[in-house]
């Protein structure tokens, strides 16, 4: 692999470099034993992008837009960080025993030998300007550097933990080191970073030689950093202290919560700790009350499901159900509905497990099964408190379902959730729990099934090409094909090279009328109920999500990931 001296000289001359300057550059290269790319980058004699294109043509090595790709953590971990940062190279992909590496200087053969040795793979270079590689390296390793800075004593005072019990417990924790300033600042930094990156969960995962921290952002886990286990026990102890948990108990799962204040924002954290083979794994659910909207029209649903929900919540009594898998936004929807109904004239009460958001003006009860306070017993007691509006966190059994249905029939507006795939499926699920069909038909007024789809990042949004056969498989009419412009996110620093930024809800809302009630009383299947509801104008979950694709808000891949065309 070589570019002749004469070829370099001719190319430099064609780019306006004077002969005297060319001779000077050649002398520096020979005298300091530097490759010509190194000399040109340091001297800035020509634009580096032009040099990359020249080397690509001369050597037959492809170029790459490195900022438009997402590098998997397992690929990154194949090469030591020190080698990456020292030589400005970046592993980007692996096929079989071939490791593709981005470099701005393909003549550093000794570096390639080192890469081959540490990875156990043959190296396939691609050309990328070194300045672009540096930006990507800084992006991927920023968290690890910040970790080291905090261990060295960097301040992290933007976060204030709010927990009276934590202050009391911390006085007994100094002896094990969890009140050392670096550990406190590290925890604060991790929490603050998660909030700034819009994470919904933080995962702390111990392994044999290190632990890693991952954030769940827009429904997908992304690794933040990994580090040796030296600080992990103190980090776990610190989280336990602020969560009012037993720092000496490491054999059984524990659950807790705490609150922090970040620039006048109050944010709750729900903590789950689970013993594993290499230590205690911690998952922190972030509950940001600013995400609760004050009205259904602000939830982000499209017009049709929103209008149906608004009509349903105007009812003086009846049951309204929200269905979907874990993490589909059911709690946010229900709390937003409650917020819109929260007036001094109404008595709003909830039974939850756990109480996710503490809302002023709403009486909230936490289920404690160990002492007999279940959803059923809590709901039974709650109904003696003269409520107008009731939220049951989840209907898990027949007893709770029966009480909730009867409450809806006796003048209460009842909200709850079920784990079903469709709106119509909620009816048959209640039947399976043993609730009489005539009670379901008389009490349920509306069911919403929802999902969350990732939004295309507006900073790197660009037209995309999708094969017409794929569009037809999605049942998009032939007449619509010509008018649809598909988009995707190319990946940028704003979206962490994922192409997505934020999420939006898609929903189908089943309004229960006399015809649907008759089907329920006749114990018809969810498929039959669904078909009739569609005939009567219900927009399906897939159709609603497809509308988000057609308007350029999300991608077809996202639509197919969370919904079905069937």
Coordinates of C-alpha atoms in Angstrom, one line a residue:
X1 CA 0.0 0.0 0.0
X2 CA 1.8 3.1 -1.3
X3 CA 1.3 6.4 -3.1
X4 CA 4.4 7.5 -5.0
X5 CA 6.1 10.7 -4.1
X6 CA 5.5 12.0 -7.6
X7 CA 1.8 11.3 -7.3
X8 CA 1.6 13.3 -4.1
X9 CA 3.5 16.2 -5.7
X10 CA 1.3 16.3 -8.7
X11 CA -1.9 16.2 -6.6
X12 CA -0.6 18.9 -4.3
X13 CA 0.3 21.1 -7.3
X14 CA -3.2 20.6 -8.8
X15 CA -4.6 21.8 -5.5
X16 CA -2.7 25.1 -5.7
X17 CA 0.3 24.3 -3.4
X18 CA 3.4 26.1 -4.6
X19 CA 6.5 23.9 -5.6
X20 CA 8.6 25.4 -2.8
X21 CA 5.9 24.4 -0.2
X22 CA 5.7 20.9 -1.7
X23 CA 9.4 20.5 -1.4
X24 CA 9.2 21.7 2.2
X25 CA 6.5 19.2 3.1
X26 CA 8.5 16.3 1.5
X27 CA 11.5 17.3 3.6
X28 CA 9.4 17.3 6.8
X29 CA 8.1 13.9 5.9
X30 CA 11.6 12.4 5.4
X31 CA 13.3 14.2 8.3
X32 CA 10.7 13.4 10.9
X33 CA 9.8 10.0 9.5
X34 CA 6.1 11.0 9.1
X35 CA 3.6 9.8 6.6
X36 CA 2.5 12.4 4.1
X37 CA -1.1 12.4 5.5
X38 CA 0.3 13.3 9.0
X39 CA 2.3 16.1 7.5
X40 CA -0.6 17.5 5.5
X41 CA -3.0 17.4 8.5
X42 CA -0.5 19.1 10.7
X43 CA 0.4 21.8 8.2
X44 CA -3.2 22.3 6.9
X45 CA -1.8 22.8 3.5
X46 CA -4.9 21.3 1.9
X47 CA -8.4 20.4 3.1
X48 CA -8.3 17.0 4.8
X49 CA -11.5 15.9 3.0
X50 CA -9.8 16.5 -0.4
X51 CA -6.8 14.4 0.8
X52 CA -9.1 11.6 1.8
X53 CA -10.8 11.6 -1.6
X54 CA -7.4 11.5 -3.3
X55 CA -6.1 8.6 -1.2
X56 CA -9.4 6.7 -1.8
X57 CA -8.9 7.0 -5.6
X58 CA -5.2 6.1 -5.5
X59 CA -5.5 3.1 -3.1
X60 CA -9.0 1.9 -3.9
X61 CA -10.1 2.2 -0.2
X62 CA -13.7 3.4 0.3
X63 CA -14.6 6.5 2.3
X64 CA -17.3 6.6 4.9
X65 CA -19.6 9.2 6.6
X66 CA -18.8 7.9 10.1
X67 CA -21.3 10.3 11.8
X68 CA -24.2 8.6 10.0
X69 CA -23.7 5.2 11.6
X70 CA -24.4 3.7 15.0
X71 CA -21.4 1.8 16.4
X72 CA -22.4 -1.1 18.6
X73 CA -20.9 -1.4 22.0
X74 CA -19.6 -4.9 21.4
X75 CA -17.7 -3.7 18.3
X76 CA -16.2 -0.7 20.3
X77 CA -15.1 -3.1 23.1
X78 CA -12.9 -5.1 20.7
X79 CA -10.2 -2.4 20.7
X80 CA -8.8 -0.8 23.9
X81 CA -9.9 2.7 24.4
X82 CA -6.2 3.8 24.8
X83 CA -5.3 2.5 21.4
X84 CA -8.4 4.2 19.8
X85 CA -7.6 7.6 21.4
X86 CA -3.9 7.5 20.8
X87 CA -4.0 6.6 17.1
X88 CA -7.3 8.2 16.2
X89 CA -8.8 5.0 14.7
X90 CA -12.3 3.6 15.2
X91 CA -13.7 0.1 14.9
X92 CA -17.1 0.4 13.2
X93 CA -18.2 -3.1 12.2
X94 CA -17.4 -6.8 12.0
X95 CA -18.2 -9.5 9.5
X96 CA -16.8 -12.9 10.3
X97 CA -13.1 -12.4 11.0
X98 CA -13.0 -9.0 9.3
X99 CA -13.0 -5.9 11.4
X100 CA -13.7 -2.6 9.6
X101 CA -11.7 0.3 11.1
X102 CA -12.0 4.0 10.2
X103 CA -8.7 5.8 9.8
X104 CA -7.4 9.0 8.4
X105 CA -4.0 7.5 7.6
X106 CA -3.9 4.1 5.9
X107 CA -0.1 4.0 6.0
X108 CA 0.1 3.3 9.8
X109 CA 0.8 -0.4 9.3
X110 CA 2.1 -0.9 12.8
X111 CA -1.2 0.4 14.2
X112 CA -3.0 -2.1 12.0
X113 CA -0.8 -4.9 13.4
X114 CA -1.8 -3.8 16.9
X115 CA -5.4 -3.8 16.0
X116 CA -5.1 -7.3 14.4
X117 CA -3.4 -8.6 17.6
X118 CA -5.9 -7.2 20.1
X119 CA -9.1 -8.0 18.1
X120 CA -8.1 -11.3 16.6
X121 CA -9.4 -10.2 13.2
X122 CA -8.0 -9.1 9.9
X123 CA -8.3 -5.3 9.5
X124 CA -10.3 -3.7 6.6
X125 CA -9.7 0.1 6.6
X126 CA -12.1 2.8 5.5
X127 CA -11.0 6.4 5.0
X128 CA -12.5 9.1 7.3
X129 CA -11.0 12.6 8.0
X130 CA -9.2 12.5 11.3
X131 CA -11.2 15.4 12.6
X132 CA -14.4 13.5 12.1
X133 CA -12.9 10.4 13.9
X134 CA -12.0 12.6 16.8
X135 CA -15.5 14.0 17.1
X136 CA -16.9 10.5 17.1
X137 CA -14.4 9.3 19.7
X138 CA -15.2 12.3 21.9
X139 CA -18.9 11.4 21.6
X140 CA -18.6 7.7 22.4
X141 CA -16.1 8.1 25.3
X142 CA -17.4 11.3 26.8
X143 CA -19.2 9.4 29.6
X144 CA -16.1 7.4 30.6
X145 CA -14.0 10.5 30.8
X146 CA -16.6 12.2 32.9
X147 CA -16.6 9.2 35.2
X148 CA -12.9 9.6 35.7
X149 CA -13.2 13.3 36.3
X150 CA -15.8 12.8 39.0
X151 CA -13.6 10.2 40.8
X152 CA -10.9 12.9 40.6
X153 CA -13.2 15.3 42.4
X154 CA -15.0 17.3 39.7
X155 CA -18.1 19.1 41.0
X156 CA -21.6 18.0 40.2
X157 CA -23.7 20.2 42.3
X158 CA -26.7 20.9 40.0
X159 CA -28.6 18.0 41.6
X160 CA -30.2 18.1 45.1
X161 CA -31.5 14.8 46.5
X162 CA -34.7 15.3 48.5
X163 CA -35.1 12.7 51.2
X164 CA -35.2 13.2 54.9
X165 CA -34.6 9.5 55.5
X166 CA -31.5 9.7 53.3
X167 CA -30.0 12.5 55.4
X168 CA -30.5 10.4 58.6
X169 CA -29.2 7.2 57.1
X170 CA -26.1 8.8 55.6
X171 CA -24.7 9.6 59.1
X172 CA -24.3 5.9 59.6
X173 CA -22.8 5.3 56.2
X174 CA -19.5 7.2 56.3
X175 CA -17.6 4.1 57.5
X176 CA -18.1 2.2 54.3
X177 CA -17.2 5.2 52.1
X178 CA -20.5 6.0 50.5
X179 CA -20.4 9.5 51.7
X180 CA -17.1 10.2 50.0
X181 CA -17.5 13.2 47.8
X182 CA -16.6 11.5 44.5
X183 CA -19.3 8.8 45.0
X184 CA -22.0 11.4 45.8
X185 CA -21.0 13.5 42.8
X186 CA -20.8 10.5 40.5
X187 CA -24.4 9.4 41.4
X188 CA -25.6 13.0 40.9
X189 CA -23.8 13.2 37.6
X190 CA -25.4 9.9 36.3
X191 CA -28.9 11.1 37.4
X192 CA -28.5 14.5 35.8
X193 CA -27.1 13.0 32.6
X194 CA -30.0 10.6 32.3
X195 CA -32.5 13.5 32.7
X196 CA -30.8 15.6 30.1
X197 CA -30.8 12.7 27.6
X198 CA -34.5 12.1 28.2
X199 CA -33.9 8.6 29.6
X200 CA -36.9 6.7 31.1
X201 CA -34.7 4.2 33.0
X202 CA -31.1 3.8 34.2
X203 CA -29.6 0.3 34.4
X204 CA -26.6 -0.4 36.7
X205 CA -25.2 -3.9 35.7
X206 CA -22.3 -5.6 37.5
X207 CA -20.3 -8.3 35.7
X208 CA -17.2 -10.3 36.6
X209 CA -14.6 -7.5 36.1
X210 CA -16.6 -4.3 35.5
X211 CA -20.0 -2.7 35.7
X212 CA -21.8 -0.7 33.1
X213 CA -24.4 2.0 33.1
X214 CA -27.0 2.1 30.4
X215 CA -29.9 4.5 29.7
X216 CA -33.2 3.6 28.1
X217 CA -33.9 6.4 25.6
X218 CA -36.9 6.3 23.3
X219 CA -37.5 2.7 24.3
X220 CA -34.0 1.4 23.4
X221 CA -31.0 0.8 25.8
X222 CA -27.8 2.7 25.1
X223 CA -24.6 2.2 27.0
X224 CA -23.3 5.2 28.8
X225 CA -20.0 3.9 30.2
X226 CA -18.4 0.9 31.9
X227 CA -15.8 0.9 34.6
X228 CA -14.0 -1.5 37.0
X229 CA -15.9 -2.7 40.0
X230 CA -13.8 -0.7 42.5
X231 CA -16.5 1.9 43.1
X232 CA -19.6 -0.3 42.5
X233 CA -20.3 -1.3 46.1
X234 CA -20.2 2.3 47.3
X235 CA -22.4 3.4 44.3
X236 CA -25.0 0.7 45.2
X237 CA -24.9 1.8 48.9
X238 CA -25.4 5.4 48.0
X239 CA -28.5 4.6 45.9
X240 CA -29.8 2.5 48.8
X241 CA -29.3 5.3 51.3
X242 CA -31.2 7.9 49.3
X243 CA -33.9 5.3 48.6
X244 CA -34.3 4.5 52.3
X245 CA -33.2 0.8 51.8
X246 CA -31.2 -1.5 53.9
X247 CA -27.5 -1.1 52.8
X248 CA -26.5 -4.3 54.6
X249 CA -29.1 -6.6 52.9
X250 CA -27.7 -8.0 49.7
X251 CA -29.5 -11.3 49.4
X252 CA -33.1 -10.3 48.6
X253 CA -34.6 -7.9 46.1
X254 CA -35.5 -4.4 47.4
X255 CA -37.7 -1.6 46.1
X256 CA -37.6 2.1 47.0
X257 CA -37.9 5.6 45.7
X258 CA -36.4 9.1 46.1
X259 CA -36.9 12.5 44.6
X260 CA -34.4 15.0 43.3
X261 CA -34.5 18.7 42.3
X262 CA -32.8 19.7 39.1
X263 CA -33.0 23.4 38.2
X264 CA -36.4 23.8 39.9
X265 CA -37.8 20.5 38.4
X266 CA -38.9 17.8 40.8
X267 CA -38.2 14.4 39.4
X268 CA -39.1 11.1 41.1
X269 CA -37.0 7.9 40.8
X270 CA -38.4 4.4 41.5
X271 CA -35.6 2.0 42.5
X272 CA -35.5 -1.8 42.0
X273 CA -32.5 -3.7 43.3
X274 CA -32.0 -7.4 42.4
X275 CA -29.2 -9.7 43.6
X276 CA -27.3 -11.3 40.7
X277 CA -24.3 -13.6 40.4
X278 CA -21.7 -10.7 40.3
X279 CA -23.5 -8.3 42.6
X280 CA -26.7 -6.3 42.9
X281 CA -28.2 -5.0 39.7
X282 CA -30.1 -1.7 40.0
X283 CA -32.8 -0.2 37.7
X284 CA -34.0 3.3 38.3
X285 CA -37.3 4.3 36.6
X286 CA -37.4 8.1 36.0
X287 CA -40.8 9.7 36.7
X288 CA -40.7 13.2 35.4
X289 CA -44.0 14.9 36.3
X290 CA -43.4 17.5 33.6
X291 CA -44.3 14.8 31.1
X292 CA -47.9 14.7 32.4
X293 CA -50.0 16.9 30.2
X294 CA -52.9 19.0 31.4
X295 CA -55.2 17.8 28.6
X296 CA -55.8 15.0 26.2
X297 CA -55.2 17.4 23.2
X298 CA -51.6 17.8 24.4
X299 CA -50.8 14.1 24.5
X300 CA -49.7 14.0 20.9
X301 CA -52.3 11.6 19.6
X302 CA -53.7 12.3 16.2
X303 CA -57.2 13.9 15.8
X304 CA -59.4 10.8 15.6
X305 CA -58.4 8.9 18.7
X306 CA -58.1 12.2 20.6
X307 CA -61.7 13.3 19.8
X308 CA -63.0 9.9 20.8
X309 CA -61.2 10.0 24.2
X310 CA -62.4 13.5 24.9
X311 CA -66.0 12.4 24.3
X312 CA -65.5 9.4 26.6
X313 CA -64.1 11.3 29.5
X314 CA -67.1 13.7 29.4
X315 CA -69.3 10.8 30.6
X316 CA -70.5 11.2 34.3
X317 CA -69.9 7.5 35.0
X318 CA -68.7 4.3 33.3
X319 CA -65.3 2.5 32.8
X320 CA -62.6 3.7 30.5
X321 CA -59.7 1.3 29.9
X322 CA -56.2 1.9 28.4
X323 CA -54.4 -1.1 27.1
X324 CA -50.9 -1.9 25.8
X325 CA -47.6 -3.5 26.8
X326 CA -45.3 -2.3 29.5
X327 CA -43.7 1.0 28.4
X328 CA -46.4 2.0 25.9
X329 CA -47.3 5.2 27.8
X330 CA -50.5 4.0 29.6
X331 CA -49.7 5.7 32.8
X332 CA -48.9 9.0 31.1
X333 CA -52.2 8.9 29.3
X334 CA -54.2 8.2 32.4
X335 CA -52.4 10.8 34.6
X336 CA -53.0 13.4 31.8
X337 CA -56.7 12.5 31.8
X338 CA -56.9 12.8 35.6
X339 CA -55.1 16.1 35.4
X340 CA -57.7 17.5 33.0
X341 CA -60.5 16.3 35.4
X342 CA -58.8 17.5 38.6
X343 CA -61.0 20.3 39.8
X344 CA -62.1 21.4 43.3
X345 CA -65.6 20.1 42.6
X346 CA -64.4 16.5 42.1
X347 CA -63.0 13.9 44.5
X348 CA -60.3 12.0 42.6
X349 CA -58.9 8.9 44.2
X350 CA -56.5 6.2 43.0
X351 CA -55.2 2.7 44.0
X352 CA -51.8 2.0 42.5
X353 CA -48.9 -0.3 42.6
X354 CA -46.7 1.7 42.8
X355 CA -47.8 5.3 43.0
X356 CA -45.7 6.6 40.0
X357 CA -46.5 10.3 40.0
X358 CA -47.6 12.2 43.1
X359 CA -50.3 14.7 42.0
X360 CA -51.6 17.5 44.1
X361 CA -55.4 17.4 44.5
X362 CA -55.6 13.6 44.0
X363 CA -55.8 11.1 46.9
X364 CA -53.5 8.2 46.0
X365 CA -53.2 4.9 47.8
X366 CA -50.2 2.5 47.5
X367 CA -51.0 -1.2 47.3
X368 CA -49.2 -3.2 50.0
X369 CA -50.0 -6.9 49.4
X370 CA -47.9 -8.1 52.4
X371 CA -50.4 -6.5 54.9
X372 CA -53.5 -7.4 52.8
X373 CA -53.9 -4.0 51.0
X374 CA -54.5 -5.3 47.5
X375 CA -56.1 -3.7 44.5
X376 CA -59.4 -5.3 45.5
X377 CA -59.4 -4.4 49.2
X378 CA -58.1 -0.9 48.5
X379 CA -60.7 -0.3 45.8
X380 CA -63.4 -1.6 48.2
X381 CA -62.3 0.8 50.9
X382 CA -61.8 3.7 48.5
X383 CA -65.5 3.4 47.3
X384 CA -66.6 4.2 50.9
X385 CA -64.7 7.6 50.6
X386 CA -67.4 9.1 48.2
X387 CA -65.1 9.4 45.1
X388 CA -66.3 10.9 41.9
X389 CA -63.5 9.6 39.7
X390 CA -61.4 6.5 40.4
X391 CA -58.2 5.2 39.0
X392 CA -57.3 1.5 39.5
X393 CA -53.6 1.2 38.5
X394 CA -54.2 -2.2 36.9
X395 CA -56.9 -4.8 36.8
X396 CA -55.0 -8.0 37.5
X397 CA -57.7 -10.4 38.8
X398 CA -61.4 -11.2 38.7
X399 CA -62.1 -9.7 42.1
X400 CA -60.7 -6.4 41.2
X401 CA -62.4 -6.4 37.8
X402 CA -65.7 -7.2 39.4
X403 CA -65.5 -4.4 41.9
X404 CA -64.3 -1.9 39.3
X405 CA -67.1 -2.8 36.9
X406 CA -69.8 -2.5 39.7
X407 CA -68.3 0.9 40.7
X408 CA -68.7 2.1 37.2
X409 CA -72.3 1.1 37.3
X410 CA -73.0 3.0 40.5
X411 CA -72.2 6.5 39.4
X412 CA -68.4 6.5 39.3
X413 CA -66.1 7.3 36.4
X414 CA -63.5 4.5 36.6
X415 CA -60.2 4.4 34.8
X416 CA -57.8 1.4 34.6
X417 CA -55.3 -0.5 32.5
X418 CA -55.1 -4.0 31.0
X419 CA -52.4 -5.8 29.2
X420 CA -54.1 -6.7 25.8
X421 CA -52.9 -6.2 22.3
X422 CA -56.0 -4.5 21.0
X423 CA -58.9 -2.4 22.2
X424 CA -61.4 -5.2 21.5
X425 CA -59.2 -7.6 23.4
X426 CA -60.1 -5.8 26.7
X427 CA -63.7 -7.1 26.5
X428 CA -62.7 -10.8 26.2
X429 CA -60.0 -10.3 28.8
X430 CA -62.6 -9.2 31.4
X431 CA -64.8 -12.2 30.4
X432 CA -61.8 -14.5 31.0
X433 CA -61.4 -13.0 34.5
X434 CA -65.0 -14.1 35.3
X435 CA -66.9 -10.8 34.9
X436 CA -70.4 -11.3 33.5
X437 CA -70.7 -10.1 29.9
X438 CA -73.9 -8.1 30.7
X439 CA -71.9 -6.2 33.4
X440 CA -69.1 -5.5 30.9
X441 CA -71.5 -4.3 28.3
X442 CA -73.2 -2.0 30.7
X443 CA -70.1 -0.5 32.3
X444 CA -67.3 -0.1 29.7
X445 CA -67.8 3.0 27.6
X446 CA -64.4 3.2 25.9
X447 CA -61.2 1.3 25.4
X448 CA -57.9 2.8 24.1
X449 CA -55.1 0.6 22.9
X450 CA -51.8 2.5 22.4
X451 CA -48.1 2.2 21.5
X452 CA -45.2 4.6 21.4
X453 CA -43.2 5.1 18.2
X454 CA -39.9 6.8 17.8
X455 CA -39.9 10.2 16.0
X456 CA -37.4 10.8 13.2
X457 CA -34.7 13.2 14.3
X458 CA -35.5 16.7 12.8
X459 CA -31.8 17.6 12.6
X460 CA -30.8 14.8 10.3
X461 CA -34.2 14.0 8.6
X462 CA -33.8 13.1 4.9
X463 CA -35.8 11.4 2.2
X464 CA -35.6 7.6 2.1
X465 CA -36.3 5.0 -0.5
X466 CA -38.7 2.1 0.3
X467 CA -39.4 -0.7 -2.2
X468 CA -43.0 -0.5 -3.5
X469 CA -43.6 -4.1 -2.6
X470 CA -43.0 -3.3 1.1
X471 CA -45.5 -0.5 0.9
X472 CA -48.1 -2.8 -0.7
X473 CA -47.5 -5.4 1.9
X474 CA -48.5 -2.7 4.4
X475 CA -51.8 -2.4 2.5
X476 CA -51.1 1.1 1.3
X477 CA -53.4 1.8 -1.7
X478 CA -51.7 2.0 -5.1
X479 CA -53.1 5.5 -5.5
X480 CA -51.3 6.7 -2.4
X481 CA -47.9 5.4 -3.4
X482 CA -47.0 8.3 -5.6
X483 CA -47.9 10.9 -3.0
X484 CA -45.9 9.4 -0.2
X485 CA -42.4 10.7 0.6
X486 CA -40.7 8.4 3.1
X487 CA -38.2 9.8 5.5
X488 CA -35.5 8.5 7.8
X489 CA -32.9 10.0 10.1
X490 CA -29.3 9.7 8.8
X491 CA -27.9 9.9 12.3
X492 CA -26.2 12.9 14.0
X493 CA -24.9 14.1 17.3
X494 CA -28.3 15.5 18.3
X495 CA -29.8 12.0 18.2
X496 CA -26.7 10.1 19.2
X497 CA -26.5 8.7 15.6
X498 CA -29.7 6.7 16.0
X499 CA -31.8 8.8 13.6
X500 CA -34.6 9.1 16.1
X501 CA -35.3 11.8 18.7
X502 CA -38.3 11.5 21.1
X503 CA -41.5 9.4 20.8
X504 CA -45.1 9.9 19.8
X505 CA -48.2 7.9 20.6
X506 CA -50.4 5.9 18.2
X507 CA -53.8 4.7 19.4
X508 CA -57.0 3.0 18.5
X509 CA -60.1 4.0 20.5
X510 CA -63.1 1.6 20.7
X511 CA -66.3 3.5 21.5
X512 CA -68.9 1.1 23.0
X513 CA -72.3 1.6 21.5
X514 CA -75.4 -0.6 21.4
X515 CA -74.1 -2.8 18.7
X516 CA -70.8 -3.5 20.4
X517 CA -72.7 -4.1 23.7
X518 CA -74.8 -6.8 22.0
X519 CA -71.7 -8.5 20.7
X520 CA -70.2 -8.5 24.2
X521 CA -73.4 -10.0 25.7
X522 CA -73.3 -12.7 23.0
X523 CA -69.7 -13.4 24.1
X524 CA -68.4 -12.8 20.6
X525 CA -64.6 -13.0 20.0
X526 CA -62.3 -10.0 20.1
X527 CA -61.8 -10.4 16.3
X528 CA -65.5 -10.1 15.7
X529 CA -65.8 -7.1 18.0
X530 CA -62.8 -5.5 16.3
X531 CA -64.2 -6.0 12.8
X532 CA -67.5 -4.4 13.7
X533 CA -65.8 -1.5 15.4
X534 CA -63.7 -0.9 12.2
X535 CA -66.9 -1.0 10.1
X536 CA -68.4 1.6 12.4
X537 CA -65.4 4.0 11.9
X538 CA -62.7 3.0 14.3
X539 CA -59.2 3.8 13.0
X540 CA -57.0 0.8 13.9
X541 CA -53.7 1.0 15.7
X542 CA -51.9 0.1 12.5
X543 CA -53.8 2.7 10.4
X544 CA -53.1 5.4 13.0
X545 CA -49.4 4.6 13.2
X546 CA -49.3 4.4 9.3
X547 CA -50.6 8.0 9.3
X548 CA -47.6 9.0 11.3
X549 CA -45.4 7.5 8.6
X550 CA -47.3 9.1 5.7
X551 CA -46.9 12.5 7.3
X552 CA -43.1 12.0 7.8
X553 CA -43.1 11.8 11.6
X554 CA -41.8 8.3 11.9
X555 CA -40.4 5.5 9.7
X556 CA -42.1 2.5 8.2
X557 CA -39.7 0.3 10.2
X558 CA -41.1 1.8 13.5
X559 CA -44.7 1.2 12.3
X560 CA -44.0 -2.4 11.6
X561 CA -42.0 -2.8 14.8
X562 CA -44.9 -1.9 17.2
X563 CA -48.0 -2.7 15.2
X564 CA -49.3 -5.3 12.8
X565 CA -50.9 -4.8 9.4
X566 CA -53.3 -7.8 10.0

